[in-house]
Structures are given as structure tokens and as C-alpha cells.
Short mmCIF file of N, CA and C and ligand atoms in Angstrom, two decimals:
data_model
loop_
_atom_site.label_atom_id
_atom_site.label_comp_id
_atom_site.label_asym_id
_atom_site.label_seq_id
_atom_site.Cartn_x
_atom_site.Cartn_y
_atom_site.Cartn_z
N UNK O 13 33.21 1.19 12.77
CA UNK O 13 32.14 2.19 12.77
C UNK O 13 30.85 1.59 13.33
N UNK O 14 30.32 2.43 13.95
CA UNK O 14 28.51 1.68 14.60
C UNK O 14 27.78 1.71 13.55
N UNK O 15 26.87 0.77 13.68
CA UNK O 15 25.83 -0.09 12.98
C UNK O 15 25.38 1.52 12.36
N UNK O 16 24.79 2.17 13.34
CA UNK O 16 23.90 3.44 13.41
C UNK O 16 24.28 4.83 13.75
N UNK O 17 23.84 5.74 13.16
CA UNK O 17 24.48 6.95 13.46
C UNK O 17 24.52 7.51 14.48
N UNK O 18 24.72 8.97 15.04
CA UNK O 18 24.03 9.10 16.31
C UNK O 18 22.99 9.64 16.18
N UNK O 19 22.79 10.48 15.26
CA UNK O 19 21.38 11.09 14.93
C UNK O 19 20.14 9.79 14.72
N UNK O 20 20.91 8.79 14.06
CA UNK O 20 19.82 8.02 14.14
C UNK O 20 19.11 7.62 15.86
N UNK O 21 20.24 7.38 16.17
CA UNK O 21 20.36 7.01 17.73
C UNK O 21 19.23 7.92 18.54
N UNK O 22 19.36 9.00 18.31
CA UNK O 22 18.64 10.37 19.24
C UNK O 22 17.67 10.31 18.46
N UNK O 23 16.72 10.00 17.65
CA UNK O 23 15.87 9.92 16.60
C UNK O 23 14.86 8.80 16.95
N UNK O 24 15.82 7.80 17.69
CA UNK O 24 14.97 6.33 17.88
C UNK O 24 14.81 6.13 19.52
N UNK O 25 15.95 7.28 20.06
CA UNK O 25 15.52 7.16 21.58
C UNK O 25 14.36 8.59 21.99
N UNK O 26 14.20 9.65 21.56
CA UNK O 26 13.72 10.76 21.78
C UNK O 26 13.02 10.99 20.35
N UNK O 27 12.45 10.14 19.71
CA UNK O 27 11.53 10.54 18.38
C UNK O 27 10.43 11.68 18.95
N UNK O 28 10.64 12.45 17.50
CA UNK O 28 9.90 13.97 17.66
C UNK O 28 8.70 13.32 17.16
N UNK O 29 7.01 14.31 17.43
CA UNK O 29 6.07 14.25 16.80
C UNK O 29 5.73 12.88 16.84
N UNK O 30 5.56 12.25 18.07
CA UNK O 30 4.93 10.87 17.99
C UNK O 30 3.62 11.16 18.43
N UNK O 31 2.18 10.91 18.14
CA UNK O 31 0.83 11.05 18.32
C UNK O 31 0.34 10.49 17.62
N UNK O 32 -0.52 10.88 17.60
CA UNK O 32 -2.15 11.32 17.00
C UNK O 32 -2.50 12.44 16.47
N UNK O 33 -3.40 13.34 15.30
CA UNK O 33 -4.30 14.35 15.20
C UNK O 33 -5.49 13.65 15.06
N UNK O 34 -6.44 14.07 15.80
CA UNK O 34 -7.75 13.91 15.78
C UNK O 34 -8.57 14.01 14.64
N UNK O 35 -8.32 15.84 14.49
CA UNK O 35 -8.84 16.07 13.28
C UNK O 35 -8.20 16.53 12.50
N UNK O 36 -7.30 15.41 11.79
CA UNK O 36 -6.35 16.10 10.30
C UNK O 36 -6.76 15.90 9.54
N UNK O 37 -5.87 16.82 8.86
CA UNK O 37 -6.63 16.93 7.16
C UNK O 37 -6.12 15.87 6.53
N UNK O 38 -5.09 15.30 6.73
CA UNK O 38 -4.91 13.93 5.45
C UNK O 38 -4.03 12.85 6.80
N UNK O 39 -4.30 11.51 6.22
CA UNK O 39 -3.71 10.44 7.28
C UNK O 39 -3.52 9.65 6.12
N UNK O 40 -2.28 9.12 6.44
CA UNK O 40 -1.45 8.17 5.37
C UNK O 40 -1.23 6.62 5.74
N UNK O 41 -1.51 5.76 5.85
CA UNK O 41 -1.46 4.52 6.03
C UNK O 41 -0.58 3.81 5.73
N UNK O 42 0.86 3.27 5.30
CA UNK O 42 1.46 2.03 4.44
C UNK O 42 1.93 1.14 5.11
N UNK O 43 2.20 -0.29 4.97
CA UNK O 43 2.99 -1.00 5.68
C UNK O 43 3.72 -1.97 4.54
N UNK O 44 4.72 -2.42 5.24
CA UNK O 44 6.23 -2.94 4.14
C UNK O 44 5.56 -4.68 4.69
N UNK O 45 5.46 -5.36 3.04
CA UNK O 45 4.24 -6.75 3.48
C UNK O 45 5.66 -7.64 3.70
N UNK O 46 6.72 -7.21 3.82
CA UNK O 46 7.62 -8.73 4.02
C UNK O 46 8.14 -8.16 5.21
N UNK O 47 8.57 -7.10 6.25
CA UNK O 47 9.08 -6.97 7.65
C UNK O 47 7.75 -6.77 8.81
N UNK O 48 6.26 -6.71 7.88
CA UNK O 48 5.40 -6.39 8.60
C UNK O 48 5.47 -5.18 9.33
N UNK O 49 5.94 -3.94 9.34
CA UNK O 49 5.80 -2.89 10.01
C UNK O 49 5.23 -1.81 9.48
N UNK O 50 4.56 -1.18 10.16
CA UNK O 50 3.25 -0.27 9.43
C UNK O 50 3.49 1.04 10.02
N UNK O 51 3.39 2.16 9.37
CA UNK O 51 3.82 3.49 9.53
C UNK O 51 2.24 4.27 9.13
N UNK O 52 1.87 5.28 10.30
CA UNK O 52 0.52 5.80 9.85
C UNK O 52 1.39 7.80 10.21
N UNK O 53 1.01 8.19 9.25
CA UNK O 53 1.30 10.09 9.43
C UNK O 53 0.06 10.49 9.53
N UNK O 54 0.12 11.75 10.42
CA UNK O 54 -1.35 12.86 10.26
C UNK O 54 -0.38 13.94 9.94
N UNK O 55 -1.33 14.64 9.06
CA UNK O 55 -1.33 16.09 8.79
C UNK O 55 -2.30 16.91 8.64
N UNK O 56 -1.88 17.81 9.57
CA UNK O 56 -2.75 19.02 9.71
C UNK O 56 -2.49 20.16 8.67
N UNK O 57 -3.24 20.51 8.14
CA UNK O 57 -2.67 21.46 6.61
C UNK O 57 -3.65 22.93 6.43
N UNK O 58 -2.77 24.19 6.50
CA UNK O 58 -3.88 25.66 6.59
C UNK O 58 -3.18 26.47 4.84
N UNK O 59 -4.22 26.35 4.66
CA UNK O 59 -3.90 26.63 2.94
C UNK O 59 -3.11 25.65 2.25
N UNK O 60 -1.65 25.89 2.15
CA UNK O 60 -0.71 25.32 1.24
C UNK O 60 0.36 24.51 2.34
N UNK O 61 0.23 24.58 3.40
CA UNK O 61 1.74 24.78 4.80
C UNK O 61 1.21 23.33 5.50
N UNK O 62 1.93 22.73 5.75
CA UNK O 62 2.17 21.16 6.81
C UNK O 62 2.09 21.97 7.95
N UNK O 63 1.07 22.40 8.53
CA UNK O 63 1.36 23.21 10.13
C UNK O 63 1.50 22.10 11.18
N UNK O 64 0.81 21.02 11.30
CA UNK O 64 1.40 20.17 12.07
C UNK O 64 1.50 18.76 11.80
N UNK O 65 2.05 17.89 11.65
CA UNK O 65 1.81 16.27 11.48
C UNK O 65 2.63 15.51 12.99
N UNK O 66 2.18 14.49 12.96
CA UNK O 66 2.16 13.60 13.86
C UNK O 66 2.19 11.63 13.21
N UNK O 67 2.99 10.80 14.19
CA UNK O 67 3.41 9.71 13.38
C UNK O 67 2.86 8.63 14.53
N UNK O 68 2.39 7.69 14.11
CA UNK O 68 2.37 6.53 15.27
C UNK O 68 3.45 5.33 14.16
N UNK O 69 4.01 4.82 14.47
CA UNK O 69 4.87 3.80 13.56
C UNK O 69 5.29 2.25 14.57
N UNK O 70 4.44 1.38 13.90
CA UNK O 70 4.50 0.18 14.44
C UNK O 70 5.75 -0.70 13.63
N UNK O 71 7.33 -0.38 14.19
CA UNK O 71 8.15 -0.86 13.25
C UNK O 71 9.53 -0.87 13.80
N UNK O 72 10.23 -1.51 13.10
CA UNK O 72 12.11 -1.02 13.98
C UNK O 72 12.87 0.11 14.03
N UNK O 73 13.66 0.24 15.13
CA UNK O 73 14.11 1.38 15.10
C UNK O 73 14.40 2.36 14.22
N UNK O 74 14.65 1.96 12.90
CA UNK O 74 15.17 2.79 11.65
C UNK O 74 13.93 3.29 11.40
N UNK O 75 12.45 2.73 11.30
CA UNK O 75 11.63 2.98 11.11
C UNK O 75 11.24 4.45 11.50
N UNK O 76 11.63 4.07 13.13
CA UNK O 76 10.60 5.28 14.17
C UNK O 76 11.94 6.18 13.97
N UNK O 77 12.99 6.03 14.10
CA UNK O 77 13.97 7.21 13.54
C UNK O 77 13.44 7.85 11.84
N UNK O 78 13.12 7.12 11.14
CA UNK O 78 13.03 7.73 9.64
C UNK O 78 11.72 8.94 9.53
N UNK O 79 10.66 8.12 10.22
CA UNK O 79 9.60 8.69 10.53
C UNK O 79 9.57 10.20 11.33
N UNK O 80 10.51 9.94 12.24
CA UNK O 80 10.83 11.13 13.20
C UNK O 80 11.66 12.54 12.08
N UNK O 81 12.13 11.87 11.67
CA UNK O 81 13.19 12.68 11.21
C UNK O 81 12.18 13.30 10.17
N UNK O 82 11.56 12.23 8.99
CA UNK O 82 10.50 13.12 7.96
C UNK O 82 9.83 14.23 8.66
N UNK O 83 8.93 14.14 9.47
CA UNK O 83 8.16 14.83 10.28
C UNK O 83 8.67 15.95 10.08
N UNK O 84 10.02 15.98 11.31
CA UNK O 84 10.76 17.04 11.52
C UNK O 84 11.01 17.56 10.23
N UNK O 85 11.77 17.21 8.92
CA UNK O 85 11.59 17.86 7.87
C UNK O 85 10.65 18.67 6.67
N UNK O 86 9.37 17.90 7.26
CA UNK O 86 7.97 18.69 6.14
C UNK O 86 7.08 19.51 7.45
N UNK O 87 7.38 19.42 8.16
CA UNK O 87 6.84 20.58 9.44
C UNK O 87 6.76 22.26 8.66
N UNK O 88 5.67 22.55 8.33
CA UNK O 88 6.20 24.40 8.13
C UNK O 88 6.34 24.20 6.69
N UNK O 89 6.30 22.94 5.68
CA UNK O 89 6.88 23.56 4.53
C UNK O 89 5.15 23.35 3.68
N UNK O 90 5.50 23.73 2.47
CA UNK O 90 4.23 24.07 1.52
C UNK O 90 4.15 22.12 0.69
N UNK O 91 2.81 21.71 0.13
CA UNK O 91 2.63 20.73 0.16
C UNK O 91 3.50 20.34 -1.31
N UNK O 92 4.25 21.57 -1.72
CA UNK O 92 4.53 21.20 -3.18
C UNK O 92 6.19 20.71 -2.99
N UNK O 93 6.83 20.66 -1.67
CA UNK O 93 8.05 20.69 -1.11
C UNK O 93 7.73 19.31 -0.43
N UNK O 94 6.92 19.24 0.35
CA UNK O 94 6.54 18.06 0.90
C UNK O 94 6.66 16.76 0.12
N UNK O 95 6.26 16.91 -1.07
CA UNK O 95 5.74 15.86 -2.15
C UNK O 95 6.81 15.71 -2.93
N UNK O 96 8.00 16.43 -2.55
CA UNK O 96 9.90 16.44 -3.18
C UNK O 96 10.39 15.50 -2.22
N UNK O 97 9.97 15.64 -0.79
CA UNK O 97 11.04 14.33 0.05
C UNK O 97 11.20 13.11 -0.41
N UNK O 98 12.83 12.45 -0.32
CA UNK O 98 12.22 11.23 -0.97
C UNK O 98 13.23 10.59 0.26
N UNK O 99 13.10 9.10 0.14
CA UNK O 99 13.75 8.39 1.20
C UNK O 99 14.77 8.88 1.83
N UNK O 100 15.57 9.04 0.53
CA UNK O 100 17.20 9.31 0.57
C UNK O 100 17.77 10.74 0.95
N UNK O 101 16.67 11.72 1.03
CA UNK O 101 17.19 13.01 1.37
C UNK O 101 17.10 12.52 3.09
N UNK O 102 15.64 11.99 3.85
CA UNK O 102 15.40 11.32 5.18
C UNK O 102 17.10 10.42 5.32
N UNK O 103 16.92 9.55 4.53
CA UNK O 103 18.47 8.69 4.78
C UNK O 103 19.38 9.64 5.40
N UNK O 104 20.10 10.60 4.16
CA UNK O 104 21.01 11.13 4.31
C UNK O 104 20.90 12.95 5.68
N UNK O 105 19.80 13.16 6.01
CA UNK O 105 19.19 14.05 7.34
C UNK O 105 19.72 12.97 8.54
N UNK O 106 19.72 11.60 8.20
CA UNK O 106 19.88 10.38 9.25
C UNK O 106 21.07 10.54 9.61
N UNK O 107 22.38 11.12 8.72
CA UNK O 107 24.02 10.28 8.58
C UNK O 107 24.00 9.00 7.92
N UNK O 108 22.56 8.53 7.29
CA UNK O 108 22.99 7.02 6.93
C UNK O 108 22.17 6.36 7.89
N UNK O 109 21.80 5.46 7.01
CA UNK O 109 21.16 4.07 7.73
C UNK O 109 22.01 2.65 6.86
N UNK O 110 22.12 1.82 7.34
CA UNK O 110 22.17 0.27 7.03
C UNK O 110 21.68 -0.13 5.53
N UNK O 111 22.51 -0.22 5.21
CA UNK O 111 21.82 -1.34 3.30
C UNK O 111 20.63 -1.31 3.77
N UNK O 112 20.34 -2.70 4.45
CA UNK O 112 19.27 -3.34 4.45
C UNK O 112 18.30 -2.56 5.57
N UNK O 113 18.62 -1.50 5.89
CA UNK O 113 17.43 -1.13 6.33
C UNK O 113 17.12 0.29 5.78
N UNK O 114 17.27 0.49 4.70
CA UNK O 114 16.95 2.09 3.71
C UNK O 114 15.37 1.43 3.43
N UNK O 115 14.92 -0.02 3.33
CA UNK O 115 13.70 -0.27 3.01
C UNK O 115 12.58 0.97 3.90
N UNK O 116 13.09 1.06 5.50
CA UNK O 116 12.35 1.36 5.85
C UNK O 116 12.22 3.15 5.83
N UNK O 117 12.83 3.94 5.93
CA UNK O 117 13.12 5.40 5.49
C UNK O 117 11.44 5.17 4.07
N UNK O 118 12.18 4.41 3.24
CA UNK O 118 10.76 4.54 2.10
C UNK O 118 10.07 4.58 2.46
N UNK O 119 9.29 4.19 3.63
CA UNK O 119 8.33 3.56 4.17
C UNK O 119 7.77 5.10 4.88
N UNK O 120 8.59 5.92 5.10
CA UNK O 120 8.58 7.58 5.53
C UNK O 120 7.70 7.91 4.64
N UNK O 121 8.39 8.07 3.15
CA UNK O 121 7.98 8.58 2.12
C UNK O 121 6.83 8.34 1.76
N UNK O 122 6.54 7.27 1.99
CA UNK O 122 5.82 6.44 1.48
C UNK O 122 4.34 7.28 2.13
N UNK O 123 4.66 6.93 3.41
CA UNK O 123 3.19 7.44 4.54
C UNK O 123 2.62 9.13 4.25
N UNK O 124 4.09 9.58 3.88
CA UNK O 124 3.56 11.07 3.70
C UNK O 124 3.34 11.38 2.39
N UNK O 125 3.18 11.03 1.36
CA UNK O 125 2.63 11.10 0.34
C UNK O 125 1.36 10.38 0.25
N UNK O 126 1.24 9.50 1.18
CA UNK O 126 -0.14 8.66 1.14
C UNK O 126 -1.01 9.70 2.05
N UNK O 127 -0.23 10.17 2.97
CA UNK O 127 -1.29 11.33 3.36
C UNK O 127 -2.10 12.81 2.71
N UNK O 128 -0.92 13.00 2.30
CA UNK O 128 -1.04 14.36 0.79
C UNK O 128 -2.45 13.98 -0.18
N UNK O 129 -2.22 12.59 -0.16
CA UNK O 129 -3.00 12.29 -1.63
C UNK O 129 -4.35 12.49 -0.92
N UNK O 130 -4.41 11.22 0.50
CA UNK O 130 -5.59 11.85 1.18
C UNK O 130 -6.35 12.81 1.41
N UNK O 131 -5.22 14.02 1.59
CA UNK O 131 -5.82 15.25 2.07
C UNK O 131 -6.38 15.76 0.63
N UNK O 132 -5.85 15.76 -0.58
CA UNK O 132 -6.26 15.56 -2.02
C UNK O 132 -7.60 15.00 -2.49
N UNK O 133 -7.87 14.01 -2.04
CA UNK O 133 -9.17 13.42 -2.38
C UNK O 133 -9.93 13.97 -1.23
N UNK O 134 -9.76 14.28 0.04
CA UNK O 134 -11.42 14.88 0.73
C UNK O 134 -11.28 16.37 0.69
N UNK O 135 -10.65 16.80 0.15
CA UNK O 135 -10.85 18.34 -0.46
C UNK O 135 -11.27 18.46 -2.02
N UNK O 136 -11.37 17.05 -2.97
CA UNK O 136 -11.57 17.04 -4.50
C UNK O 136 -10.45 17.74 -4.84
N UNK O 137 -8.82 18.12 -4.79
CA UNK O 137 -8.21 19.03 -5.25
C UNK O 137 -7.71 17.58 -6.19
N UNK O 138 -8.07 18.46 -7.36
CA UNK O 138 -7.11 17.69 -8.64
C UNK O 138 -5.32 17.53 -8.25
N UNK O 139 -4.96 16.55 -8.71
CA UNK O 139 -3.01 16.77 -8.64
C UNK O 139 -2.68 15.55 -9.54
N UNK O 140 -1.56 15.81 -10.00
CA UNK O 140 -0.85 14.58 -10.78
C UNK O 140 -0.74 12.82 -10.22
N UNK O 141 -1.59 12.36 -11.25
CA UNK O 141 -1.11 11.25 -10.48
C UNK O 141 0.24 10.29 -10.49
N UNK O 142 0.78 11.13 -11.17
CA UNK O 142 2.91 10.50 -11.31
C UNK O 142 3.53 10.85 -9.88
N UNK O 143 2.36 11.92 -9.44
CA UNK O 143 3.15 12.43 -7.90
C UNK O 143 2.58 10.84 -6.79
N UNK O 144 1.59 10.06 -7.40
CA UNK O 144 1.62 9.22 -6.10
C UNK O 144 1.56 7.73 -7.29
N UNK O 145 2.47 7.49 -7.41
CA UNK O 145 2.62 5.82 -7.79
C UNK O 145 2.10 4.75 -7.36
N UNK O 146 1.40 3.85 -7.99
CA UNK O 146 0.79 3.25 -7.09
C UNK O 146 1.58 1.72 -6.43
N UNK O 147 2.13 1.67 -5.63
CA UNK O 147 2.68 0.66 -4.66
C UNK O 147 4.00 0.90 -4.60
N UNK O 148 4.13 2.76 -4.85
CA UNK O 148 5.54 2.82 -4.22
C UNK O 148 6.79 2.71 -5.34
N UNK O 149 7.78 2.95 -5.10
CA UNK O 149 9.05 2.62 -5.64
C UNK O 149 10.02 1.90 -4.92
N UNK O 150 9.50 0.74 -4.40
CA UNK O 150 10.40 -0.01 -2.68
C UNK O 150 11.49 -0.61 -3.56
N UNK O 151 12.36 -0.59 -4.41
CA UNK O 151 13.06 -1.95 -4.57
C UNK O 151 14.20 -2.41 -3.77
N UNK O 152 14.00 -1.72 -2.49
CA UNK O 152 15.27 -2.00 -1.34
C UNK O 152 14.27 -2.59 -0.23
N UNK O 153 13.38 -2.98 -0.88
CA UNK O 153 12.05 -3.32 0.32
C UNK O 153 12.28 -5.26 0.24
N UNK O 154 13.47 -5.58 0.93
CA UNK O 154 13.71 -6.98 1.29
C UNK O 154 13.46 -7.29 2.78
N UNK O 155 13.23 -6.56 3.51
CA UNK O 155 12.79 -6.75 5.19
C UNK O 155 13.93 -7.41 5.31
N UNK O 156 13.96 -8.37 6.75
CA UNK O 156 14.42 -8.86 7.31
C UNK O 156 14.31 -10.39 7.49
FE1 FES C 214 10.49 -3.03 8.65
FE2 FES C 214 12.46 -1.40 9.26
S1 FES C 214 10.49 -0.90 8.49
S2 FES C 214 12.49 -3.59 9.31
#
């Protein structure tokens, strides 16, 4: 069987939603401190709805595939659906990624909840803070 799926494959050669927003409403920052690769999301947000986000991801292929693929999945949905993705639903949208590289899929999760929270604090909107943990839930976060 290949390393990688094909979806991953088409994900890491033709990644959707790679940019910039200028002016979004929340930008998410994280990077994984032992493979060094850093994942930044924008989201653009009109009431409750992800109307557009955008990914720049400085990282390995699983990365810019995981990233691609989140995108494509919280596009259009409401922020209370958004804040349900978790690695493993991205994993399994993938066909699967590698043991050792599910670290980075988190690293999805990771950015778009770091953006949510953003968009959270420069609007003052109160929200749970169990919805954003602080440093993550990585324990598959062994890099390379
Ligand atoms: Fe670092 Fe994939 S995110 S190796």
C-alpha cells in the first residue's frame, strides 16, 4: 500500500485556499516546536458562517494536505461546527495519514481554533474556555 493516500496526494499537489485575507476577522498562528513547521489560517466570518478562510502553512506535505483539506471542510459552516473539527475527522476526510505524521493534521486543528478564539477576543464575544485548551492536545506531536 502507498505511504499516502490519493486524496492526500491531490491535497498536497493542488491544495485548496492557499493565501492570505487582508482583512479577516480572526488569524490563527501555531507551530509544532519539535518538526518546526508553522501553520497560520485566516477567517473571514459574517454573523455566525466561516464565509471565507485562507491558509499559508510553512510545513510537510501532510501538513499543507491537512490544512487544505480543514479549510475545505469549515468553509460555509457556523462557528459552533467549526470548533467540533478535530484532527481525526481532517485525518479520516484524508483516507489516512501515516502514524507519525497525524502530529501534523493537529496542527489543522490547532490553527483553526486559534483563529476562532481570535476572532473571539477582538469582537469581546465571551465563549468557553474548555473550547480552546491551552497548548493543545498534541500527544502524537513527536515530529520527525
Ligand atoms: Fe511537522 Fe508534518 S507538521 S512534520
Amino acid at each position: 500500500m502507498a505511504l499516502y493516500s490519493e486524496t492526500v496526494m491531490d491535497h498536497f499537489r493542488s491544495p485548496r485556499n492557499v493565501g492570505v485575507i487582508e482583512d479577516a476577522d480572526g488569524v490563527g498562528e501555531v507551530g509544532n516546536a519539535v518538526c518546526g513547521d508553522i501553520m497560520k489560517i485566516y477567517l473571514k466570518i459574517e454573523g455566525d458562517i466561516v464565509t471565507d478562510v485562507k491558509f499559508e502553512t510553512f510545513g510537510c506535505g501532510s501538513a499543507i494536505a491537512s490544512s487544505s483539506m480543514a479549510t475545505e471542510m469549515i468553509k460555509g459552516k457556523p462557528l459552533s461546527q467549526v470548533l467540533q473539527l478535530t484532527n481525526r475527522a481532517v485525518t479520516e476526510a484524508l483516507d489516512g495519514l501515516p502514524a507519525h505524521k497525524l502530529h501534523c493534521s493537529v496542527l489543522a486543528e490547532e490553527a483553526i481554533r486559534a483563529a476562532v478564539k481570535d476572532y473571539y477576543d477582538r469582537r469581546h464575544i465571551s465563549y468557553d474556555p474548555k473550547d480552546f485548551p491551552e497548548g493543545g492536545h498534541c500527544e502524537s506531536c513527536h515530529g520527525e
